[in-house]
Amino acid sequence: MSGWKDNIRQVVPYVPGEQPKIKNIVKLNTNECPYPPSPAVEKAVADYAKSDLRKYPSIACAELKDALKKTYPVTDDMLFLGNGSDEVLALCFMTFFNSEKPVLFPDITYSFYDVWCDLYNIKYKRVPLNENFEIVPEDYFVENGGIVIANPNAPTSIFMPLESIENILSRNRDVIVIIDEAYIDFGGSSAVSLLEKYDNLVVVQTFSKSRALAGMRVGYAMAGKELVDALEAVKNSFNSYTLNSLSQAAAAAAANDIDYWQDCCNKIKATRQRLIKELDALGFDTLPSSANFIFTANKNIDAKSLFEYLREKGIVVRYFNKPRINDRLRITIGTDEEVNRLLDEIKNYIKR
Ligand SMILES: *Cc1c(COP(=O)(O)O)cnc(C)c1O
């Protein structure tokens, strides 16, 4: 009886930050954009909804690819689109990491990477960040079955210069190196400029953060044609229509509105600078951020207790109960008003 239980796949899933139902919440826990998407998005979705929903989505995604080509130096056959960059990354792991040697990624990084490795039975090794929470390129000059690096890294917010990425790429020509650029628009420079030189590079980006479309689930990879063809073949062996029509329309509209996108990024960067400065005055030590979040600690404050205090006040940030980082909070950059509320409550906490 219940012998079927033996045949059920057991996995430990990734747990995303919560989406709590709190009135008047200041939600600074999942790195969403605090501003709405470009006004062009609403119109594009409404227009599409009126016309063509009875049809399957476009597989070519031509409109969205045309929009992306305005910003990135790539051709259609170098673009792979998916249902959020999580899906794009999952398909990259399935497609590119098929070695007996371990895949390498930092010990402190996006906690989905080890989940996908476990899902696909990919061997992996965590490479420790240095004491400043930086990636050490030389640590990746060892035999491996592939490399995945978030740049800027999460939750550290630190950007690794492109020269270091290039060092890693040039010393790993026989494996695929994935650079996950979910936060690249908030301060770093993209590795897309290295695609011409390195056929082992895959750059993954998302519409969820800087383009304010987390709910639409759109992500993309940029790589040489051979790698994109391999990704397409794997995807089409699983689900040909990963990216729905409304998401394609929304993402194309967002990608075409370059001014609005840059404006959002600039506002977030300005708010980030102010938040770091004000926290500094309160005795916090914040890592240098190139992302839309900060990773901060205060040696006089217990991070978990501050996290819980803020939550009671309706301000939700992220606390990771993990070695090396359990004295820190990851705080998404909100609007200026949200950040003011956060700072007020931190001051209240200190005053208690
Ligand atoms: C947010 C995030 C993603 C995934 O974003 P999607 O919403 O799935 O596009 C991927 N990598 C990192 C490091 C992220 O923080």
mmCIF file of C-alpha atoms and ligand atoms in Angstrom:
data_model
loop_
_atom_site.group_PDB
_atom_site.id
_atom_site.type_symbol
_atom_site.label_atom_id
_atom_site.label_comp_id
_atom_site.label_asym_id
_atom_site.label_seq_id
_atom_site.Cartn_x
_atom_site.Cartn_y
_atom_site.Cartn_z
ATOM 1 C CA MET A 1 0.000 0.000 0.000
ATOM 2 C CA SER A 2 1.125 3.522 -0.869
ATOM 3 C CA GLY A 3 4.085 2.005 -2.725
ATOM 4 C CA TRP A 4 3.743 4.946 -5.092
ATOM 5 C CA LYS A 5 5.379 7.062 -2.409
ATOM 6 C CA ASP A 6 8.721 5.503 -3.357
ATOM 7 C CA ASN A 7 8.313 6.913 -6.844
ATOM 8 C CA ILE A 8 7.737 10.481 -5.820
ATOM 9 C CA ARG A 9 10.540 12.907 -6.447
ATOM 10 C CA GLN A 10 11.681 14.513 -3.195
ATOM 11 C CA VAL A 11 13.076 18.039 -3.497
ATOM 12 C CA VAL A 12 13.780 20.946 -1.168
ATOM 13 C CA PRO A 13 12.433 23.998 -2.996
ATOM 14 C CA TYR A 14 13.658 27.571 -3.089
ATOM 15 C CA VAL A 15 11.630 29.826 -0.804
ATOM 16 C CA PRO A 16 11.045 33.326 -2.180
ATOM 17 C CA GLY A 17 10.568 36.351 0.075
ATOM 18 C CA GLU A 18 7.022 36.581 1.385
ATOM 19 C CA GLN A 19 4.233 38.676 -0.130
ATOM 20 C CA PRO A 20 2.476 39.539 3.143
ATOM 21 C CA LYS A 21 -1.020 40.975 3.408
ATOM 22 C CA ILE A 22 -0.359 43.860 5.766
ATOM 23 C CA LYS A 23 -2.212 47.168 5.485
ATOM 24 C CA ASN A 24 -0.026 50.117 4.538
ATOM 25 C CA ILE A 25 2.933 47.828 4.248
ATOM 26 C CA VAL A 26 6.360 49.105 3.296
ATOM 27 C CA LYS A 27 7.553 46.147 1.305
ATOM 28 C CA LEU A 28 11.330 46.112 1.063
ATOM 29 C CA ASN A 29 11.946 42.359 1.026
ATOM 30 C CA THR A 30 11.933 41.057 -2.555
ATOM 31 C CA ASN A 31 13.798 43.712 -4.554
ATOM 32 C CA GLU A 32 10.803 44.723 -6.613
ATOM 33 C CA CYS A 33 10.825 48.163 -8.238
ATOM 34 C CA PRO A 34 9.013 50.700 -6.025
ATOM 35 C CA TYR A 35 7.728 52.520 -9.116
ATOM 36 C CA PRO A 36 5.109 51.265 -11.570
ATOM 37 C CA PRO A 37 6.166 50.042 -15.019
ATOM 38 C CA SER A 38 6.279 52.460 -17.952
ATOM 39 C CA PRO A 39 2.819 53.859 -18.789
ATOM 40 C CA ALA A 40 3.300 52.317 -22.231
ATOM 41 C CA VAL A 41 2.990 48.867 -20.635
ATOM 42 C CA GLU A 42 -0.624 49.304 -19.548
ATOM 43 C CA LYS A 43 -1.641 50.376 -23.024
ATOM 44 C CA ALA A 44 0.235 47.556 -24.731
ATOM 45 C CA VAL A 45 -1.369 44.932 -22.494
ATOM 46 C CA ALA A 46 -4.862 46.408 -22.912
ATOM 47 C CA ASP A 47 -4.453 46.604 -26.690
ATOM 48 C CA TYR A 48 -3.221 43.039 -26.927
ATOM 49 C CA ALA A 49 -5.944 41.724 -24.643
ATOM 50 C CA LYS A 50 -8.528 43.156 -27.037
ATOM 51 C CA SER A 51 -7.165 41.422 -30.092
ATOM 52 C CA ASP A 52 -5.272 38.193 -30.140
ATOM 53 C CA LEU A 53 -5.570 36.170 -26.950
ATOM 54 C CA ARG A 54 -7.276 33.261 -28.682
ATOM 55 C CA LYS A 55 -4.027 32.539 -30.518
ATOM 56 C CA TYR A 56 -0.918 30.840 -29.184
ATOM 57 C CA PRO A 57 1.907 33.256 -28.345
ATOM 58 C CA SER A 58 4.506 34.164 -30.928
ATOM 59 C CA ILE A 59 7.480 31.822 -30.735
ATOM 60 C CA ALA A 60 9.741 34.279 -32.531
ATOM 61 C CA CYS A 61 8.997 37.030 -29.956
ATOM 62 C CA ALA A 62 10.019 39.457 -32.699
ATOM 63 C CA GLU A 63 8.570 42.591 -31.143
ATOM 64 C CA LEU A 64 10.298 41.961 -27.828
ATOM 65 C CA LYS A 65 13.596 41.028 -29.477
ATOM 66 C CA ASP A 66 13.464 44.193 -31.612
ATOM 67 C CA ALA A 67 12.956 46.229 -28.452
ATOM 68 C CA LEU A 68 15.877 44.565 -26.647
ATOM 69 C CA LYS A 69 18.159 45.081 -29.647
ATOM 70 C CA LYS A 70 17.810 48.842 -29.129
ATOM 71 C CA THR A 71 19.735 48.484 -25.872
ATOM 72 C CA TYR A 72 22.020 45.475 -26.312
ATOM 73 C CA PRO A 73 24.517 44.706 -29.100
ATOM 74 C CA VAL A 74 22.968 41.362 -30.036
ATOM 75 C CA THR A 75 21.121 39.777 -32.943
ATOM 76 C CA ASP A 76 17.854 37.791 -32.834
ATOM 77 C CA ASP A 77 19.698 34.480 -32.728
ATOM 78 C CA MET A 78 21.601 35.615 -29.626
ATOM 79 C CA LEU A 79 18.455 36.174 -27.553
ATOM 80 C CA PHE A 80 16.604 33.539 -25.563
ATOM 81 C CA LEU A 81 13.410 34.580 -23.766
ATOM 82 C CA GLY A 82 11.631 32.924 -20.891
ATOM 83 C CA ASN A 83 9.056 33.074 -18.150
ATOM 84 C CA GLY A 84 11.161 35.056 -15.680
ATOM 85 C CA SER A 85 14.921 34.754 -15.454
ATOM 86 C CA ASP A 86 14.416 31.993 -12.890
ATOM 87 C CA GLU A 87 13.076 29.844 -15.690
ATOM 88 C CA VAL A 88 15.805 30.972 -18.066
ATOM 89 C CA LEU A 89 18.433 30.092 -15.457
ATOM 90 C CA ALA A 90 16.799 26.721 -14.731
ATOM 91 C CA LEU A 91 16.881 25.906 -18.448
ATOM 92 C CA CYS A 92 20.513 27.071 -18.645
ATOM 93 C CA PHE A 93 21.448 24.707 -15.803
ATOM 94 C CA MET A 94 19.663 21.842 -17.560
ATOM 95 C CA THR A 95 21.253 22.646 -20.918
ATOM 96 C CA PHE A 96 24.825 23.599 -19.991
ATOM 97 C CA PHE A 97 25.741 21.814 -16.765
ATOM 98 C CA ASN A 98 26.103 18.152 -17.743
ATOM 99 C CA SER A 99 29.616 17.412 -16.542
ATOM 100 C CA GLU A 100 30.819 15.023 -13.849
ATOM 101 C CA LYS A 101 32.876 17.912 -12.478
ATOM 102 C CA PRO A 102 31.247 20.312 -10.019
ATOM 103 C CA VAL A 103 29.621 23.575 -11.014
ATOM 104 C CA LEU A 104 31.086 26.491 -9.051
ATOM 105 C CA PHE A 105 29.288 29.410 -7.430
ATOM 106 C CA PRO A 106 29.927 31.621 -4.366
ATOM 107 C CA ASP A 107 29.047 30.377 -0.868
ATOM 108 C CA ILE A 108 26.921 33.465 -0.413
ATOM 109 C CA THR A 109 24.758 34.061 -3.465
ATOM 110 C CA TYR A 110 21.284 33.584 -4.930
ATOM 111 C CA SER A 111 19.937 30.567 -3.086
ATOM 112 C CA PHE A 112 18.193 29.128 -6.144
ATOM 113 C CA TYR A 113 21.461 27.886 -7.696
ATOM 114 C CA ASP A 114 21.921 24.917 -5.367
ATOM 115 C CA VAL A 115 18.203 24.097 -5.653
ATOM 116 C CA TRP A 116 18.498 23.701 -9.441
ATOM 117 C CA CYS A 117 21.687 21.660 -9.037
ATOM 118 C CA ASP A 118 19.844 19.311 -6.692
ATOM 119 C CA LEU A 119 16.833 19.169 -9.006
ATOM 120 C CA TYR A 120 18.985 18.087 -11.966
ATOM 121 C CA ASN A 121 21.553 16.082 -9.964
ATOM 122 C CA ILE A 122 24.333 18.469 -10.912
ATOM 123 C CA LYS A 123 27.420 18.309 -8.696
ATOM 124 C CA TYR A 124 28.387 21.670 -7.267
ATOM 125 C CA LYS A 125 30.914 23.367 -5.035
ATOM 126 C CA ARG A 126 30.447 26.612 -3.127
ATOM 127 C CA VAL A 127 33.429 28.932 -3.365
ATOM 128 C CA PRO A 128 33.782 31.190 -0.304
ATOM 129 C CA LEU A 129 33.661 34.947 -0.771
ATOM 130 C CA ASN A 130 36.556 36.772 0.875
ATOM 131 C CA GLU A 131 36.176 38.577 4.218
ATOM 132 C CA ASN A 132 34.847 41.672 2.399
ATOM 133 C CA PHE A 133 32.156 39.539 0.753
ATOM 134 C CA GLU A 134 33.902 39.819 -2.623
ATOM 135 C CA ILE A 135 34.314 37.131 -5.246
ATOM 136 C CA VAL A 136 37.973 36.158 -5.733
ATOM 137 C CA PRO A 137 38.445 35.399 -9.469
ATOM 138 C CA GLU A 138 41.504 33.173 -8.883
ATOM 139 C CA ASP A 139 39.349 30.769 -6.863
ATOM 140 C CA TYR A 140 37.573 29.923 -10.131
ATOM 141 C CA PHE A 141 40.801 28.938 -11.930
ATOM 142 C CA VAL A 142 40.236 25.259 -11.035
ATOM 143 C CA GLU A 143 38.693 22.314 -12.828
ATOM 144 C CA ASN A 144 34.915 22.588 -12.893
ATOM 145 C CA GLY A 145 31.785 21.687 -14.820
ATOM 146 C CA GLY A 146 30.591 25.255 -15.235
ATOM 147 C CA ILE A 147 30.321 28.529 -13.327
ATOM 148 C CA VAL A 148 27.407 30.713 -12.304
ATOM 149 C CA ILE A 149 27.929 34.147 -10.818
ATOM 150 C CA ALA A 150 25.369 36.794 -9.925
ATOM 151 C CA ASN A 151 26.825 40.209 -10.770
ATOM 152 C CA PRO A 152 26.061 42.323 -8.798
ATOM 153 C CA ASN A 153 25.925 39.465 -6.328
ATOM 154 C CA ALA A 154 22.903 38.887 -4.105
ATOM 155 C CA PRO A 155 22.421 39.419 -1.234
ATOM 156 C CA THR A 156 25.774 41.213 -0.957
ATOM 157 C CA SER A 157 24.933 43.897 -3.610
ATOM 158 C CA ILE A 158 28.602 44.010 -4.638
ATOM 159 C CA PHE A 159 29.559 44.368 -8.314
ATOM 160 C CA MET A 160 32.638 42.571 -9.602
ATOM 161 C CA PRO A 161 34.482 44.558 -12.323
ATOM 162 C CA LEU A 162 34.325 43.237 -15.878
ATOM 163 C CA GLU A 163 38.097 42.629 -15.915
ATOM 164 C CA SER A 164 37.553 40.012 -13.209
ATOM 165 C CA ILE A 165 34.701 38.426 -15.167
ATOM 166 C CA GLU A 166 36.950 38.352 -18.202
ATOM 167 C CA ASN A 167 39.716 36.688 -16.175
ATOM 168 C CA ILE A 168 37.293 33.968 -15.130
ATOM 169 C CA LEU A 169 36.033 33.561 -18.700
ATOM 170 C CA SER A 170 39.483 33.346 -20.241
ATOM 171 C CA ARG A 171 40.611 30.713 -17.727
ATOM 172 C CA ASN A 172 37.461 28.611 -18.289
ATOM 173 C CA ARG A 173 37.125 28.329 -22.073
ATOM 174 C CA ASP A 174 35.926 24.702 -21.881
ATOM 175 C CA VAL A 175 32.908 25.284 -19.664
ATOM 176 C CA ILE A 176 29.893 27.575 -19.769
ATOM 177 C CA VAL A 177 30.030 30.636 -17.523
ATOM 178 C CA ILE A 178 26.637 32.124 -16.644
ATOM 179 C CA ILE A 179 26.528 35.717 -15.401
ATOM 180 C CA ASP A 180 23.195 36.435 -13.712
ATOM 181 C CA GLU A 181 22.680 40.177 -14.137
ATOM 182 C CA ALA A 182 19.351 40.612 -12.352
ATOM 183 C CA TYR A 183 20.660 43.853 -10.782
ATOM 184 C CA ILE A 184 23.031 45.116 -13.478
ATOM 185 C CA ASP A 185 21.010 48.259 -14.256
ATOM 186 C CA PHE A 186 21.610 49.755 -10.815
ATOM 187 C CA GLY A 187 25.304 50.486 -11.153
ATOM 188 C CA GLY A 188 27.356 47.781 -12.845
ATOM 189 C CA SER A 189 28.380 47.358 -16.464
ATOM 190 C CA SER A 190 27.038 44.365 -18.337
ATOM 191 C CA ALA A 191 29.134 41.441 -19.533
ATOM 192 C CA VAL A 192 27.238 41.564 -22.853
ATOM 193 C CA SER A 193 30.239 43.511 -24.124
ATOM 194 C CA LEU A 194 32.281 40.301 -23.718
ATOM 195 C CA LEU A 195 29.962 38.114 -25.824
ATOM 196 C CA GLU A 196 31.865 38.870 -28.996
ATOM 197 C CA LYS A 197 35.066 37.519 -27.507
ATOM 198 C CA TYR A 198 33.825 34.568 -25.423
ATOM 199 C CA ASP A 199 31.652 31.826 -26.898
ATOM 200 C CA ASN A 200 31.357 30.218 -23.441
ATOM 201 C CA LEU A 201 29.511 33.199 -21.899
ATOM 202 C CA VAL A 202 25.786 33.405 -21.106
ATOM 203 C CA VAL A 203 24.397 36.678 -19.735
ATOM 204 C CA VAL A 204 21.001 36.447 -18.041
ATOM 205 C CA GLN A 205 18.818 39.465 -17.263
ATOM 206 C CA THR A 206 15.265 40.111 -16.097
ATOM 207 C CA PHE A 207 12.360 42.543 -16.418
ATOM 208 C CA SER A 208 11.483 41.945 -12.749
ATOM 209 C CA LYS A 209 13.731 44.505 -11.107
ATOM 210 C CA SER A 210 14.740 47.616 -13.077
ATOM 211 C CA ARG A 211 11.802 47.414 -15.479
ATOM 212 C CA ALA A 212 9.176 46.925 -12.770
ATOM 213 C CA LEU A 213 7.513 43.856 -14.310
ATOM 214 C CA ALA A 214 8.046 41.108 -11.718
ATOM 215 C CA GLY A 215 4.389 40.092 -12.056
ATOM 216 C CA MET A 216 4.707 39.556 -15.807
ATOM 217 C CA ARG A 217 7.551 37.010 -15.491
ATOM 218 C CA VAL A 218 9.953 37.913 -18.281
ATOM 219 C CA GLY A 219 13.636 37.070 -18.369
ATOM 220 C CA TYR A 220 16.195 36.572 -21.115
ATOM 221 C CA ALA A 221 19.584 35.155 -21.875
ATOM 222 C CA MET A 222 22.093 36.667 -24.275
ATOM 223 C CA ALA A 223 24.704 34.322 -25.716
ATOM 224 C CA GLY A 224 26.218 33.088 -28.966
ATOM 225 C CA LYS A 225 23.904 31.413 -31.466
ATOM 226 C CA GLU A 226 25.086 27.884 -30.678
ATOM 227 C CA LEU A 227 24.238 28.250 -27.005
ATOM 228 C CA VAL A 228 20.883 29.882 -27.754
ATOM 229 C CA ASP A 229 20.050 27.056 -30.179
ATOM 230 C CA ALA A 230 20.846 24.518 -27.455
ATOM 231 C CA LEU A 231 18.612 26.365 -24.994
ATOM 232 C CA GLU A 232 15.782 26.530 -27.532
ATOM 233 C CA ALA A 233 16.033 22.782 -28.152
ATOM 234 C CA VAL A 234 15.780 21.991 -24.444
ATOM 235 C CA LYS A 235 12.948 24.466 -23.922
ATOM 236 C CA ASN A 236 11.035 23.080 -26.898
ATOM 237 C CA SER A 237 11.373 19.601 -25.427
ATOM 238 C CA PHE A 238 9.488 20.801 -22.381
ATOM 239 C CA ASN A 239 7.135 23.684 -23.249
ATOM 240 C CA SER A 240 7.203 25.651 -26.504
ATOM 241 C CA TYR A 241 5.185 28.538 -25.102
ATOM 242 C CA THR A 242 6.976 29.625 -21.960
ATOM 243 C CA LEU A 243 6.469 33.327 -22.576
ATOM 244 C CA ASN A 244 2.808 34.318 -22.869
ATOM 245 C CA SER A 245 1.503 36.971 -25.270
ATOM 246 C CA LEU A 246 0.614 39.588 -22.665
ATOM 247 C CA SER A 247 4.054 39.296 -21.084
ATOM 248 C CA GLN A 248 5.673 39.700 -24.495
ATOM 249 C CA ALA A 249 3.612 42.821 -25.194
ATOM 250 C CA ALA A 250 4.302 44.290 -21.758
ATOM 251 C CA ALA A 251 8.034 43.591 -21.905
ATOM 252 C CA ALA A 252 8.373 45.023 -25.422
ATOM 253 C CA ALA A 253 6.658 48.232 -24.310
ATOM 254 C CA ALA A 254 8.894 48.459 -21.239
ATOM 255 C CA ALA A 255 12.061 47.793 -23.236
ATOM 256 C CA ASN A 256 11.105 50.454 -25.789
ATOM 257 C CA ASP A 257 10.633 53.126 -23.117
ATOM 258 C CA ILE A 258 14.332 53.568 -22.441
ATOM 259 C CA ASP A 259 13.990 57.044 -20.882
ATOM 260 C CA TYR A 260 11.452 55.881 -18.300
ATOM 261 C CA TRP A 261 13.612 52.886 -17.408
ATOM 262 C CA GLN A 262 16.765 54.983 -16.971
ATOM 263 C CA ASP A 263 14.819 57.514 -14.926
ATOM 264 C CA CYS A 264 13.602 54.779 -12.538
ATOM 265 C CA CYS A 265 17.135 53.437 -12.137
ATOM 266 C CA ASN A 266 18.486 56.919 -11.427
ATOM 267 C CA LYS A 267 15.823 57.614 -8.794
ATOM 268 C CA ILE A 268 16.605 54.307 -7.083
ATOM 269 C CA LYS A 269 20.336 55.013 -7.137
ATOM 270 C CA ALA A 270 19.798 58.454 -5.579
ATOM 271 C CA THR A 271 17.572 57.024 -2.843
ATOM 272 C CA ARG A 272 20.120 54.270 -2.223
ATOM 273 C CA GLN A 273 22.906 56.784 -1.740
ATOM 274 C CA ARG A 274 20.809 58.750 0.750
ATOM 275 C CA LEU A 275 19.759 55.626 2.668
ATOM 276 C CA ILE A 276 23.354 54.416 2.978
ATOM 277 C CA LYS A 277 24.461 57.841 4.220
ATOM 278 C CA GLU A 278 21.705 58.056 6.822
ATOM 279 C CA LEU A 279 22.341 54.502 8.023
ATOM 280 C CA ASP A 280 26.012 55.333 8.229
ATOM 281 C CA ALA A 281 25.200 58.143 10.652
ATOM 282 C CA LEU A 282 23.299 55.594 12.767
ATOM 283 C CA GLY A 283 26.340 53.347 13.015
ATOM 284 C CA PHE A 284 25.488 50.865 10.281
ATOM 285 C CA ASP A 285 28.097 49.267 8.074
ATOM 286 C CA THR A 286 26.662 48.840 4.583
ATOM 287 C CA LEU A 287 28.410 46.941 1.819
ATOM 288 C CA PRO A 288 29.092 48.999 -1.358
ATOM 289 C CA SER A 289 25.901 48.510 -3.353
ATOM 290 C CA SER A 290 25.452 48.400 -7.123
ATOM 291 C CA ALA A 291 21.964 46.921 -6.746
ATOM 292 C CA ASN A 292 18.439 48.068 -5.845
ATOM 293 C CA PHE A 293 19.004 46.799 -2.321
ATOM 294 C CA ILE A 294 21.591 47.144 0.407
ATOM 295 C CA PHE A 295 23.122 44.616 2.781
ATOM 296 C CA THR A 296 23.768 46.239 6.109
ATOM 297 C CA ALA A 297 24.856 45.453 9.654
ATOM 298 C CA ASN A 298 25.219 47.334 12.915
ATOM 299 C CA LYS A 299 27.488 45.814 15.521
ATOM 300 C CA ASN A 300 25.314 47.229 18.309
ATOM 301 C CA ILE A 301 22.065 45.865 16.912
ATOM 302 C CA ASP A 302 20.831 42.290 16.667
ATOM 303 C CA ALA A 303 19.697 41.978 13.041
ATOM 304 C CA LYS A 304 16.959 39.445 13.749
ATOM 305 C CA SER A 305 15.485 41.547 16.507
ATOM 306 C CA LEU A 306 15.476 44.677 14.295
ATOM 307 C CA PHE A 307 13.921 42.625 11.501
ATOM 308 C CA GLU A 308 11.109 41.536 13.808
ATOM 309 C CA TYR A 309 10.608 45.036 15.194
ATOM 310 C CA LEU A 310 10.308 46.488 11.684
ATOM 311 C CA ARG A 311 7.855 43.796 10.669
ATOM 312 C CA GLU A 312 5.613 44.694 13.599
ATOM 313 C CA LYS A 313 5.679 48.252 12.315
ATOM 314 C CA GLY A 314 4.611 47.094 8.851
ATOM 315 C CA ILE A 315 8.058 47.332 7.249
ATOM 316 C CA VAL A 316 9.198 44.062 5.745
ATOM 317 C CA VAL A 317 12.882 43.540 4.934
ATOM 318 C CA ARG A 318 14.873 40.317 4.513
ATOM 319 C CA TYR A 319 16.847 38.471 7.161
ATOM 320 C CA PHE A 320 18.846 35.333 6.316
ATOM 321 C CA ASN A 321 19.523 33.037 9.235
ATOM 322 C CA LYS A 322 22.691 31.679 7.639
ATOM 323 C CA PRO A 323 26.362 31.559 8.644
ATOM 324 C CA ARG A 324 28.398 34.726 7.896
ATOM 325 C CA ILE A 325 25.334 36.858 7.126
ATOM 326 C CA ASN A 326 23.011 36.426 10.118
ATOM 327 C CA ASP A 327 24.109 39.815 11.489
ATOM 328 C CA ARG A 328 22.848 41.659 8.400
ATOM 329 C CA LEU A 329 19.599 42.800 6.820
ATOM 330 C CA ARG A 330 18.917 43.009 3.123
ATOM 331 C CA ILE A 331 16.798 46.047 2.436
ATOM 332 C CA THR A 332 15.248 46.825 -0.955
ATOM 333 C CA ILE A 333 15.447 50.468 -2.034
ATOM 334 C CA GLY A 334 11.890 51.809 -1.918
ATOM 335 C CA THR A 335 10.494 55.230 -2.732
ATOM 336 C CA ASP A 336 11.853 58.164 -0.745
ATOM 337 C CA GLU A 337 8.738 58.102 1.457
ATOM 338 C CA GLU A 338 9.166 54.388 2.173
ATOM 339 C CA VAL A 339 12.812 54.857 3.018
ATOM 340 C CA ASN A 340 11.876 57.734 5.358
ATOM 341 C CA ARG A 341 9.446 55.458 7.201
ATOM 342 C CA LEU A 342 12.135 52.822 7.461
ATOM 343 C CA LEU A 343 14.668 55.289 8.854
ATOM 344 C CA ASP A 344 12.139 56.670 11.353
ATOM 345 C CA GLU A 345 11.427 53.181 12.684
ATOM 346 C CA ILE A 346 15.108 52.283 12.887
ATOM 347 C CA LYS A 347 15.631 55.453 14.929
ATOM 348 C CA ASN A 348 12.694 54.487 17.159
ATOM 349 C CA TYR A 349 14.212 51.048 17.619
ATOM 350 C CA ILE A 350 17.552 52.524 18.656
ATOM 351 C CA LYS A 351 15.855 54.951 21.073
ATOM 352 C CA ARG A 352 13.931 52.240 22.950
HETATM 353 C C1 LIG B 1 15.307 38.312 -8.714
HETATM 354 C C2 LIG B 1 16.428 37.459 -9.169
HETATM 355 C C3 LIG B 1 16.292 36.563 -10.233
HETATM 356 C C4 LIG B 1 14.986 36.145 -10.822
HETATM 357 O O1 LIG B 1 14.185 37.050 -11.313
HETATM 358 P P1 LIG B 1 12.901 36.672 -12.170
HETATM 359 O O2 LIG B 1 11.812 37.412 -11.493
HETATM 360 O O3 LIG B 1 12.683 35.186 -12.164
HETATM 361 O O4 LIG B 1 13.243 37.178 -13.524
HETATM 362 C C5 LIG B 1 17.410 35.890 -10.687
HETATM 363 N N1 LIG B 1 18.595 36.050 -10.089
HETATM 364 C C6 LIG B 1 18.763 36.858 -9.050
HETATM 365 C C7 LIG B 1 20.105 36.978 -8.430
HETATM 366 C C8 LIG B 1 17.679 37.579 -8.547
HETATM 367 O O5 LIG B 1 17.824 38.328 -7.468
#
